[in-house]
PDB file of C-alpha atoms and ligand atoms in Angstrom:
ATOM      1  CA  MET A   1      78.510 183.641  75.612  1.00 38.00           C
ATOM      2  CA  GLU A   2      80.427 180.761  77.916  1.00 40.00           C
ATOM      3  CA  ARG A   3      81.149 182.621  81.148  1.00 41.00           C
ATOM      4  CA  GLY A   4      84.763 182.392  82.729  1.00 37.00           C
ATOM      5  CA  LEU A   5      82.954 180.698  86.038  1.00 41.00           C
ATOM      6  CA  LYS A   6      86.679 178.842  86.541  1.00 43.00           C
ATOM      7  CA  PHE A   7      87.316 180.968  89.812  1.00 54.00           C
ATOM      8  CA  GLY A   8      86.351 178.130  92.154  1.00 63.00           C
ATOM      9  CA  ALA A   9      89.563 177.206  91.602  1.00 71.00           C
ATOM     10  CA  GLY A  10      91.426 180.364  91.637  1.00 83.00           C
ATOM     11  CA  ILE A  11      92.326 182.890  88.912  1.00 89.00           C
ATOM     12  CA  ARG A  12      95.445 181.983  87.058  1.00 91.00           C
ATOM     13  CA  VAL A  13      98.367 184.689  86.598  1.00 93.00           C
ATOM     14  CA  GLY A  14     100.987 183.128  84.528  1.00 86.00           C
ATOM     15  CA  SER A  15     101.826 180.285  86.156  1.00 85.00           C
ATOM     16  CA  ARG A  16     100.535 181.219  89.491  1.00 87.00           C
ATOM     17  CA  THR A  17      97.145 180.858  90.952  1.00 91.00           C
ATOM     18  CA  LEU A  18      95.628 183.210  92.816  1.00 92.00           C
ATOM     19  CA  GLY A  19      92.607 182.011  95.649  1.00 85.00           C
ATOM     20  CA  PRO A  20      90.203 180.329  95.692  1.00 84.00           C
ATOM     21  CA  GLY A  21      89.729 182.088  98.623  1.00 93.00           C
ATOM     22  CA  PRO A  22      89.873 185.748  99.347  1.00 97.00           C
ATOM     23  CA  VAL A  23      92.685 187.504  97.419  1.00 98.00           C
ATOM     24  CA  VAL A  24      93.883 190.712  98.806  1.00 98.00           C
ATOM     25  CA  MET A  25      95.259 193.571  96.161  1.00 98.00           C
ATOM     26  CA  GLY A  26      97.276 196.181  97.963  1.00 98.00           C
ATOM     27  CA  ILE A  27      97.102 199.747  96.465  1.00 98.00           C
ATOM     28  CA  LEU A  28      99.985 201.972  95.657  1.00 97.00           C
ATOM     29  CA  ASN A  29      99.675 204.844  94.307  1.00 95.00           C
ATOM     30  CA  VAL A  30     102.853 206.558  92.668  1.00 95.00           C
ATOM     31  CA  THR A  31     101.277 209.834  92.420  1.00 92.00           C
ATOM     32  CA  PRO A  32     101.198 213.371  94.604  1.00 89.00           C
ATOM     33  CA  ASP A  33      97.843 213.460  94.566  1.00 84.00           C
ATOM     34  CA  SER A  34      95.572 210.315  95.524  1.00 83.00           C
ATOM     35  CA  PHE A  35      92.785 211.257  97.800  1.00 81.00           C
ATOM     36  CA  SER A  36      94.177 208.922 100.729  1.00 80.00           C
ATOM     37  CA  ASP A  37      97.846 208.328  99.939  1.00 83.00           C
ATOM     38  CA  GLY A  38      98.751 210.653  97.413  1.00 81.00           C
ATOM     39  CA  GLY A  39     102.481 211.848  97.931  1.00 77.00           C
ATOM     40  CA  GLU A  40     103.409 209.401 100.507  1.00 75.00           C
ATOM     41  CA  PHE A  41     104.857 206.890  97.741  1.00 73.00           C
ATOM     42  CA  PHE A  42     106.049 209.238  95.520  1.00 71.00           C
ATOM     43  CA  GLU A  43     109.436 208.615  95.502  1.00 86.00           C
ATOM     44  CA  ARG A  44     110.950 205.214  93.566  1.00 90.00           C
ATOM     45  CA  GLU A  45     112.198 203.692  96.959  1.00 92.00           C
ATOM     46  CA  SER A  46     109.370 204.441  99.294  1.00 94.00           C
ATOM     47  CA  ALA A  47     106.981 203.074  96.942  1.00 96.00           C
ATOM     48  CA  VAL A  48     108.867 200.038  96.333  1.00 97.00           C
ATOM     49  CA  GLU A  49     109.261 199.440 100.122  1.00 97.00           C
ATOM     50  CA  ARG A  50     105.506 200.214 100.679  1.00 97.00           C
ATOM     51  CA  ALA A  51     104.755 197.364  97.964  1.00 98.00           C
ATOM     52  CA  LEU A  52     107.226 194.859  99.586  1.00 98.00           C
ATOM     53  CA  ARG A  53     105.791 195.541 103.239  1.00 98.00           C
ATOM     54  CA  MET A  54     102.083 195.238 101.719  1.00 98.00           C
ATOM     55  CA  LEU A  55     103.264 191.826 100.276  1.00 98.00           C
ATOM     56  CA  GLU A  56     104.568 190.613 104.018  1.00 98.00           C
ATOM     57  CA  GLU A  57     101.223 191.857 105.046  1.00 98.00           C
ATOM     58  CA  GLY A  58      99.367 189.086 103.154  1.00 97.00           C
ATOM     59  CA  ALA A  59      98.438 191.204 100.005  1.00 98.00           C
ATOM     60  CA  GLN A  60      98.627 188.735  97.143  1.00 98.00           C
ATOM     61  CA  ILE A  61      98.365 191.594  93.951  1.00 98.00           C
ATOM     62  CA  VAL A  62     100.063 195.117  94.617  1.00 98.00           C
ATOM     63  CA  ASP A  63      98.195 196.928  92.240  1.00 98.00           C
ATOM     64  CA  VAL A  64     100.402 200.480  91.029  1.00 98.00           C
ATOM     65  CA  GLY A  65      98.903 203.688  89.748  1.00 97.00           C
ATOM     66  CA  GLY A  66     100.335 206.819  88.219  1.00 97.00           C
ATOM     67  CA  GLU A  67      97.254 208.830  88.096  1.00 96.00           C
ATOM     68  CA  SER A  68      94.720 209.837  90.294  1.00 93.00           C
ATOM     69  CA  THR A  69      91.074 208.799  89.509  1.00 90.00           C
ATOM     70  CA  ARG A  70      89.470 210.566  92.525  1.00 85.00           C
ATOM     71  CA  PRO A  71      86.614 212.574  91.798  1.00 86.00           C
ATOM     72  CA  GLY A  72      87.560 216.029  90.123  1.00 86.00           C
ATOM     73  CA  SER A  73      90.877 214.662  89.007  1.00 89.00           C
ATOM     74  CA  ASP A  74      92.738 216.022  85.759  1.00 88.00           C
ATOM     75  CA  PRO A  75      94.331 213.158  83.822  1.00 91.00           C
ATOM     76  CA  VAL A  76      98.069 213.376  83.723  1.00 95.00           C
ATOM     77  CA  PRO A  77      99.788 212.841  80.671  1.00 96.00           C
ATOM     78  CA  PRO A  78     100.770 209.540  79.510  1.00 96.00           C
ATOM     79  CA  GLU A  79     104.781 210.360  79.374  1.00 97.00           C
ATOM     80  CA  GLU A  80     104.185 211.726  83.324  1.00 96.00           C
ATOM     81  CA  GLU A  81     102.699 208.327  84.294  1.00 97.00           C
ATOM     82  CA  ARG A  82     105.020 205.665  82.746  1.00 97.00           C
ATOM     83  CA  ARG A  83     107.626 207.763  84.317  1.00 97.00           C
ATOM     84  CA  ARG A  84     105.950 207.771  87.923  1.00 96.00           C
ATOM     85  CA  VAL A  85     104.869 203.875  87.437  1.00 97.00           C
ATOM     86  CA  LEU A  86     107.535 201.919  85.473  1.00 98.00           C
ATOM     87  CA  PRO A  87     110.620 202.348  87.917  1.00 97.00           C
ATOM     88  CA  VAL A  88     108.286 200.964  90.700  1.00 98.00           C
ATOM     89  CA  VAL A  89     106.847 197.838  88.785  1.00 98.00           C
ATOM     90  CA  ARG A  90     110.715 197.191  87.542  1.00 98.00           C
ATOM     91  CA  GLY A  91     111.955 197.402  91.193  1.00 97.00           C
ATOM     92  CA  ILE A  92     108.996 195.422  92.612  1.00 98.00           C
ATOM     93  CA  ALA A  93     110.202 192.737  90.148  1.00 97.00           C
ATOM     94  CA  ALA A  94     113.560 192.856  90.923  1.00 97.00           C
ATOM     95  CA  ARG A  95     113.233 192.624  94.774  1.00 97.00           C
ATOM     96  CA  SER A  96     110.217 190.259  94.314  1.00 97.00           C
ATOM     97  CA  PRO A  97     110.171 188.235  91.368  1.00 96.00           C
ATOM     98  CA  GLU A  98     107.299 186.500  92.484  1.00 95.00           C
ATOM     99  CA  ALA A  99     104.816 189.233  93.188  1.00 97.00           C
ATOM    100  CA  VAL A 100     102.110 189.757  91.053  1.00 98.00           C
ATOM    101  CA  VAL A 101     101.905 193.424  90.253  1.00 98.00           C
ATOM    102  CA  SER A 102      98.833 194.794  88.271  1.00 98.00           C
ATOM    103  CA  ILE A 103      99.070 198.108  86.476  1.00 98.00           C
ATOM    104  CA  ASP A 104      96.309 200.349  87.146  1.00 98.00           C
ATOM    105  CA  THR A 105      95.744 202.190  83.828  1.00 98.00           C
ATOM    106  CA  TYR A 106      93.651 202.690  80.769  1.00 98.00           C
ATOM    107  CA  ARG A 107      96.500 203.581  78.488  1.00 98.00           C
ATOM    108  CA  SER A 108      97.653 200.868  76.382  1.00 98.00           C
ATOM    109  CA  GLU A 109     101.065 202.034  76.067  1.00 98.00           C
ATOM    110  CA  THR A 110     101.689 202.550  79.919  1.00 98.00           C
ATOM    111  CA  ALA A 111     100.162 199.181  80.084  1.00 98.00           C
ATOM    112  CA  ALA A 112     102.255 197.589  77.561  1.00 98.00           C
ATOM    113  CA  ALA A 113     105.528 199.075  79.273  1.00 98.00           C
ATOM    114  CA  ALA A 114     104.260 197.531  82.375  1.00 98.00           C
ATOM    115  CA  LEU A 115     103.631 194.346  81.508  1.00 98.00           C
ATOM    116  CA  GLU A 116     107.182 194.429  79.931  1.00 98.00           C
ATOM    117  CA  ALA A 117     108.685 195.955  83.215  1.00 98.00           C
ATOM    118  CA  GLY A 118     106.911 192.608  84.807  1.00 98.00           C
ATOM    119  CA  ALA A 119     103.150 193.574  85.841  1.00 98.00           C
ATOM    120  CA  ARG A 120     100.794 190.858  85.224  1.00 98.00           C
ATOM    121  CA  ILE A 121      97.762 192.261  85.437  1.00 98.00           C
ATOM    122  CA  VAL A 122      95.691 195.252  83.623  1.00 98.00           C
ATOM    123  CA  ASN A 123      93.091 197.222  86.027  1.00 98.00           C
ATOM    124  CA  ASP A 124      91.371 199.325  83.425  1.00 98.00           C
ATOM    125  CA  VAL A 125      88.629 201.837  85.338  1.00 98.00           C
ATOM    126  CA  THR A 126      87.551 202.656  81.881  1.00 97.00           C
ATOM    127  CA  ALA A 127      86.656 198.564  80.801  1.00 98.00           C
ATOM    128  CA  LEU A 128      88.893 198.947  77.722  1.00 98.00           C
ATOM    129  CA  ARG A 129      86.652 201.888  76.511  1.00 97.00           C
ATOM    130  CA  GLY A 130      89.676 204.555  77.323  1.00 97.00           C
ATOM    131  CA  ASP A 131      92.127 203.591  74.677  1.00 97.00           C
ATOM    132  CA  GLY A 132      90.761 201.871  71.777  1.00 97.00           C
ATOM    133  CA  ARG A 133      94.275 199.516  71.409  1.00 98.00           C
ATOM    134  CA  MET A 134      93.968 197.920  75.221  1.00 98.00           C
ATOM    135  CA  ALA A 135      91.712 195.171  74.421  1.00 98.00           C
ATOM    136  CA  ALA A 136      93.697 194.114  71.480  1.00 98.00           C
ATOM    137  CA  LEU A 137      97.005 194.382  74.210  1.00 98.00           C
ATOM    138  CA  VAL A 138      95.443 192.252  76.779  1.00 98.00           C
ATOM    139  CA  ALA A 139      94.167 189.917  74.176  1.00 98.00           C
ATOM    140  CA  GLU A 140      97.894 189.195  73.097  1.00 98.00           C
ATOM    141  CA  ALA A 141      99.346 189.276  76.251  1.00 98.00           C
ATOM    142  CA  GLY A 142      96.824 187.068  77.656  1.00 97.00           C
ATOM    143  CA  CYS A 143      96.750 188.565  81.103  1.00 98.00           C
ATOM    144  CA  PRO A 144      94.042 188.862  83.592  1.00 98.00           C
ATOM    145  CA  VAL A 145      92.032 192.100  83.007  1.00 98.00           C
ATOM    146  CA  VAL A 146      89.701 194.259  85.455  1.00 98.00           C
ATOM    147  CA  LEU A 147      86.602 195.685  83.930  1.00 98.00           C
ATOM    148  CA  MET A 148      85.420 198.415  85.958  1.00 98.00           C
ATOM    149  CA  HIS A 149      82.403 200.401  86.034  1.00 98.00           C
ATOM    150  CA  MET A 150      82.218 203.933  86.255  1.00 96.00           C
ATOM    151  CA  ARG A 151      79.806 206.742  85.058  1.00 93.00           C
ATOM    152  CA  GLY A 152      81.147 209.396  83.288  1.00 86.00           C
ATOM    153  CA  GLU A 153      84.554 210.615  84.054  1.00 87.00           C
ATOM    154  CA  PRO A 154      87.002 211.402  87.198  1.00 87.00           C
ATOM    155  CA  LYS A 155      86.735 215.248  86.718  1.00 87.00           C
ATOM    156  CA  THR A 156      82.769 215.131  86.206  1.00 87.00           C
ATOM    157  CA  MET A 157      81.315 211.960  87.688  1.00 85.00           C
ATOM    158  CA  GLN A 158      79.977 212.785  91.112  1.00 86.00           C
ATOM    159  CA  LEU A 159      78.281 216.027  89.849  1.00 87.00           C
ATOM    160  CA  ASP A 160      74.818 214.639  89.894  1.00 87.00           C
ATOM    161  CA  PRO A 161      74.920 210.631  89.226  1.00 93.00           C
ATOM    162  CA  ARG A 162      71.192 209.017  88.475  1.00 94.00           C
ATOM    163  CA  TYR A 163      70.165 205.658  87.745  1.00 97.00           C
ATOM    164  CA  GLU A 164      66.566 204.002  87.580  1.00 97.00           C
ATOM    165  CA  ASP A 165      68.351 200.765  88.631  1.00 98.00           C
ATOM    166  CA  VAL A 166      71.929 201.067  89.697  1.00 98.00           C
ATOM    167  CA  VAL A 167      72.329 197.327  90.232  1.00 98.00           C
ATOM    168  CA  ARG A 168      71.301 196.523  87.091  1.00 98.00           C
ATOM    169  CA  GLU A 169      72.559 199.127  85.000  1.00 98.00           C
ATOM    170  CA  VAL A 170      76.018 198.002  86.496  1.00 98.00           C
ATOM    171  CA  ARG A 171      75.493 194.303  85.618  1.00 98.00           C
ATOM    172  CA  ASP A 172      74.393 194.965  82.358  1.00 98.00           C
ATOM    173  CA  PHE A 173      76.917 197.325  81.537  1.00 98.00           C
ATOM    174  CA  LEU A 174      80.021 194.897  82.866  1.00 98.00           C
ATOM    175  CA  ALA A 175      78.315 192.007  80.538  1.00 98.00           C
ATOM    176  CA  ARG A 176      78.602 194.068  77.496  1.00 98.00           C
ATOM    177  CA  ARG A 177      81.990 195.106  78.373  1.00 98.00           C
ATOM    178  CA  ALA A 178      82.966 191.682  78.752  1.00 98.00           C
ATOM    179  CA  GLU A 179      81.134 190.311  75.914  1.00 98.00           C
ATOM    180  CA  ALA A 180      83.158 193.564  73.720  1.00 98.00           C
ATOM    181  CA  ALA A 181      86.491 192.259  75.399  1.00 98.00           C
ATOM    182  CA  VAL A 182      85.741 188.533  74.478  1.00 98.00           C
ATOM    183  CA  SER A 183      85.056 189.569  70.724  1.00 98.00           C
ATOM    184  CA  ALA A 184      88.185 191.482  71.007  1.00 98.00           C
ATOM    185  CA  GLY A 185      90.247 188.003  71.682  1.00 98.00           C
ATOM    186  CA  VAL A 186      90.125 188.176  75.801  1.00 98.00           C
ATOM    187  CA  ASP A 187      90.331 185.013  76.917  1.00 97.00           C
ATOM    188  CA  PRO A 188      86.754 184.991  79.203  1.00 97.00           C
ATOM    189  CA  GLU A 189      88.765 183.076  82.003  1.00 96.00           C
ATOM    190  CA  LYS A 190      91.176 186.283  82.357  1.00 97.00           C
ATOM    191  CA  ILE A 191      88.096 188.625  82.832  1.00 98.00           C
ATOM    192  CA  ILE A 192      87.190 190.240  85.851  1.00 98.00           C
ATOM    193  CA  VAL A 193      84.647 192.326  86.940  1.00 98.00           C
ATOM    194  CA  ASP A 194      84.271 195.565  89.307  1.00 98.00           C
ATOM    195  CA  PRO A 195      81.159 197.472  90.035  1.00 98.00           C
ATOM    196  CA  GLY A 196      83.233 200.342  90.616  1.00 98.00           C
ATOM    197  CA  ILE A 197      82.205 201.831  94.338  1.00 98.00           C
ATOM    198  CA  GLY A 198      82.455 205.759  94.042  1.00 97.00           C
ATOM    199  CA  PHE A 199      82.690 206.327  90.190  1.00 97.00           C
ATOM    200  CA  GLY A 200      79.629 208.392  89.363  1.00 96.00           C
ATOM    201  CA  LYS A 201      77.881 206.776  92.667  1.00 97.00           C
ATOM    202  CA  LYS A 202      76.194 208.632  95.625  1.00 97.00           C
ATOM    203  CA  LEU A 203      76.052 207.066  98.912  1.00 98.00           C
ATOM    204  CA  GLU A 204      72.752 205.131  98.304  1.00 98.00           C
ATOM    205  CA  HIS A 205      73.886 203.448  95.265  1.00 98.00           C
ATOM    206  CA  ASN A 206      77.249 202.657  96.333  1.00 98.00           C
ATOM    207  CA  LEU A 207      75.209 200.778  99.221  1.00 98.00           C
ATOM    208  CA  ARG A 208      72.864 198.930  97.042  1.00 98.00           C
ATOM    209  CA  LEU A 209      75.686 197.613  94.748  1.00 98.00           C
ATOM    210  CA  LEU A 210      77.573 196.334  97.876  1.00 98.00           C
ATOM    211  CA  ASP A 211      74.316 195.033  99.127  1.00 98.00           C
ATOM    212  CA  GLU A 212      72.987 192.992  95.940  1.00 98.00           C
ATOM    213  CA  LEU A 213      76.803 192.186  95.127  1.00 98.00           C
ATOM    214  CA  GLU A 214      75.321 188.389  94.294  1.00 98.00           C
ATOM    215  CA  SER A 215      73.639 189.761  91.136  1.00 98.00           C
ATOM    216  CA  ILE A 216      76.833 191.075  89.554  1.00 98.00           C
ATOM    217  CA  CYS A 217      78.611 187.896  91.283  1.00 98.00           C
ATOM    218  CA  ALA A 218      76.232 186.180  89.071  1.00 98.00           C
ATOM    219  CA  LEU A 219      77.323 187.121  85.682  1.00 98.00           C
ATOM    220  CA  GLY A 220      80.076 184.300  86.614  1.00 97.00           C
ATOM    221  CA  PHE A 221      83.595 186.223  86.507  1.00 97.00           C
ATOM    222  CA  PRO A 222      85.655 186.652  89.717  1.00 97.00           C
ATOM    223  CA  VAL A 223      84.356 190.201  91.217  1.00 98.00           C
ATOM    224  CA  LEU A 224      86.711 192.907  92.738  1.00 98.00           C
ATOM    225  CA  VAL A 225      85.696 195.676  95.081  1.00 98.00           C
ATOM    226  CA  GLY A 226      87.556 198.438  95.760  1.00 98.00           C
ATOM    227  CA  THR A 227      85.964 200.437  98.992  1.00 98.00           C
ATOM    228  CA  SER A 228      89.202 201.314 100.369  1.00 98.00           C
ATOM    229  CA  ARG A 229      89.056 204.438 102.498  1.00 98.00           C
ATOM    230  CA  LYS A 230      86.186 206.082  99.880  1.00 98.00           C
ATOM    231  CA  SER A 231      84.210 208.963 101.013  1.00 97.00           C
ATOM    232  CA  PHE A 232      80.617 206.740 101.208  1.00 98.00           C
ATOM    233  CA  LEU A 233      82.426 205.492 104.349  1.00 98.00           C
ATOM    234  CA  GLY A 234      82.877 208.924 105.879  1.00 98.00           C
ATOM    235  CA  LEU A 235      79.303 209.753 105.220  1.00 98.00           C
ATOM    236  CA  ILE A 236      77.820 207.463 107.709  1.00 98.00           C
ATOM    237  CA  THR A 237      80.626 207.311 109.838  1.00 98.00           C
ATOM    238  CA  GLY A 238      81.942 210.521 109.841  1.00 98.00           C
ATOM    239  CA  ALA A 239      85.372 209.126 109.914  1.00 98.00           C
ATOM    240  CA  GLY A 240      88.568 211.065 108.045  1.00 97.00           C
ATOM    241  CA  VAL A 241      89.851 209.503 105.135  1.00 96.00           C
ATOM    242  CA  LYS A 242      92.737 207.643 106.930  1.00 94.00           C
ATOM    243  CA  ASP A 243      90.780 206.625 109.862  1.00 97.00           C
ATOM    244  CA  ARG A 244      87.956 204.489 107.548  1.00 98.00           C
ATOM    245  CA  VAL A 245      89.685 200.941 108.012  1.00 98.00           C
ATOM    246  CA  PHE A 246      86.922 200.049 110.367  1.00 98.00           C
ATOM    247  CA  GLY A 247      84.369 200.851 107.816  1.00 98.00           C
ATOM    248  CA  THR A 248      86.491 199.493 104.554  1.00 98.00           C
ATOM    249  CA  VAL A 249      86.642 196.177 106.371  1.00 98.00           C
ATOM    250  CA  ALA A 250      82.739 195.829 107.067  1.00 98.00           C
ATOM    251  CA  THR A 251      82.789 196.063 103.455  1.00 98.00           C
ATOM    252  CA  SER A 252      85.444 193.462 102.886  1.00 98.00           C
ATOM    253  CA  VAL A 253      83.885 190.686 104.706  1.00 98.00           C
ATOM    254  CA  MET A 254      80.218 191.793 103.416  1.00 98.00           C
ATOM    255  CA  ALA A 255      81.555 191.757 100.216  1.00 98.00           C
ATOM    256  CA  TYR A 256      82.972 188.562 100.467  1.00 98.00           C
ATOM    257  CA  GLU A 257      80.048 186.773 102.234  1.00 97.00           C
ATOM    258  CA  ARG A 258      77.743 188.093  98.592  1.00 98.00           C
ATOM    259  CA  GLY A 259      80.578 186.342  96.650  1.00 97.00           C
ATOM    260  CA  ALA A 260      83.691 188.963  95.812  1.00 98.00           C
ATOM    261  CA  THR A 261      87.107 187.721  95.136  1.00 97.00           C
ATOM    262  CA  ILE A 262      89.063 190.303  95.230  1.00 98.00           C
ATOM    263  CA  PHE A 263      89.302 193.309  97.609  1.00 98.00           C
ATOM    264  CA  ARG A 264      91.451 196.079  96.416  1.00 98.00           C
ATOM    265  CA  VAL A 265      92.597 198.286 100.043  1.00 98.00           C
ATOM    266  CA  HIS A 266      95.370 200.328 101.455  1.00 98.00           C
ATOM    267  CA  ASP A 267      95.003 198.355 104.817  1.00 98.00           C
ATOM    268  CA  VAL A 268      96.268 195.142 103.870  1.00 98.00           C
ATOM    269  CA  ARG A 269      96.919 193.470 106.890  1.00 98.00           C
ATOM    270  CA  ALA A 270      93.211 194.696 108.480  1.00 98.00           C
ATOM    271  CA  ASN A 271      91.731 193.091 105.668  1.00 98.00           C
ATOM    272  CA  ARG A 272      93.312 190.581 105.212  1.00 98.00           C
ATOM    273  CA  GLU A 273      92.907 189.171 109.073  1.00 98.00           C
ATOM    274  CA  ALA A 274      89.432 190.031 108.685  1.00 98.00           C
ATOM    275  CA  LEU A 275      89.016 187.982 105.294  1.00 98.00           C
ATOM    276  CA  LYS A 276      91.033 185.067 106.706  1.00 97.00           C
ATOM    277  CA  VAL A 277      88.569 185.065 109.604  1.00 98.00           C
ATOM    278  CA  ALA A 278      85.516 184.939 107.440  1.00 97.00           C
ATOM    279  CA  ALA A 279      86.846 182.771 104.975  1.00 97.00           C
ATOM    280  CA  ALA A 280      87.698 180.195 108.136  1.00 96.00           C
ATOM    281  CA  ILE A 281      83.825 180.629 109.262  1.00 96.00           C
ATOM    282  CA  ARG A 282      82.922 179.589 105.708  1.00 94.00           C
ATOM    283  CA  GLY A 283      85.258 176.760 105.831  1.00 92.00           C
ATOM    284  CA  GLU A 284      87.690 177.845 102.793  1.00 89.00           C
ATOM    285  CA  ASP A 285      91.129 178.262 102.000  1.00 77.00           C
ATOM    286  CA  VAL A 286      93.144 181.127 102.248  1.00 79.00           C
TER     287      VAL A 286
HETATM  288  N1  HH2 B   1      89.429 202.949  92.627  1.00 86.66           N
HETATM  289  C1  HH2 B   1      90.385 203.776  92.637  1.00 86.66           C
HETATM  290  C2  HH2 B   1      91.694 203.574  91.702  1.00 86.66           C
HETATM  291  N2  HH2 B   1      91.097 202.250  90.936  1.00 86.66           N
HETATM  292  N3  HH2 B   1      90.667 200.593  90.554  1.00 86.66           N
HETATM  293  C3  HH2 B   1      89.424 199.388  90.279  1.00 86.66           C
HETATM  294  N4  HH2 B   1      89.347 198.317  90.106  1.00 86.66           N
HETATM  295  N5  HH2 B   1      88.341 199.504  91.414  1.00 86.66           N
HETATM  296  C4  HH2 B   1      88.475 200.693  92.048  1.00 86.66           C
HETATM  297  O1  HH2 B   1      87.385 200.649  93.113  1.00 86.66           O
HETATM  298  C5  HH2 B   1      89.525 201.790  92.040  1.00 86.66           C
HETATM  299  C6  HH2 B   1      90.109 201.202  91.109  1.00 86.66           C
HETATM  300  C7  HH2 B   1      90.476 205.094  93.531  1.00 86.66           C
HETATM  301  O2  HH2 B   1      91.198 204.879  94.834  1.00 86.66           O
HETATM  302  P1  HH2 B   1      92.570 205.101  94.986  1.00 86.66           P
HETATM  303  O3  HH2 B   1      93.343 204.297  94.001  1.00 86.66           O
HETATM  304  O4  HH2 B   1      92.812 204.714  96.427  1.00 86.66           O
HETATM  305  O5  HH2 B   1      92.396 206.578  94.563  1.00 86.66           O
HETATM  306  P2  HH2 B   1      93.018 207.637  93.672  1.00 86.66           P
HETATM  307  O6  HH2 B   1      92.116 207.571  92.433  1.00 86.66           O
HETATM  308  O7  HH2 B   1      92.614 209.124  93.875  1.00 86.66           O
HETATM  309  O8  HH2 B   1      94.641 207.306  93.215  1.00 86.66           O
END
């Protein structure tokens, strides 16, 4: 299969190009229960304000989600998910028409409505397995799509995840999901892959995936990493969830060094500045 090795020139989103330097994706959870910012941006106005602030701080994408996928979480009804995210996507599009919004959902109906409301990227933590109509939707929309690795489902994924070789298994899974997407008509140049840090993985698995990220990058697709404030950082440093920005920045810089392109983070300014410095050292544009 021909790989989408075009991100050296950036990732095309409509008429815009993101990259080729590191791209920061700011997290906006419009949920009452997300593990680090649950409840904070549940009101439409504060969510839109938060998005605008992240854009000012240097986020090139704002990722809007209406359902927590933290370990142990339950799904929310689809109508409730749409009720949470759509006004926020519309509000961002109205206040900042140039903003690139991604919709963090595995449901095709939510994704379709969000694209209609102004979102331009679909971030699917099930890698198009969660809803049989998602692949066709993304193919038809011609938008970039994030395919993420997850072992099991949020409710039970952290109970006792086991791998023989986590890097090989995650890489092979992502290759298979990319093939499936292309078979369904998705343009390979629109595919972004993500090892799914913390999704059905123990500390040792997360660390190996980050250390050997080149192996995932070798698939030839832009790689997104989402480490922000996650519990494995707390296991290493002892820091509480709001206090994991330093650990997060370390992962962003090391993942960038190993070839990652998109960094999904809560703390935009800290990660953006660190990545700018890292890019300058490597002589790359940001
Ligand atoms: N992590 C979370 C949610 N969506 N999407 C991608 N592509 N990669 C990730 O690593 C990822 C993701 C979980 O983090 P968060 O949104 O902060 O929390 P919650 O799921 O509790 O809302």
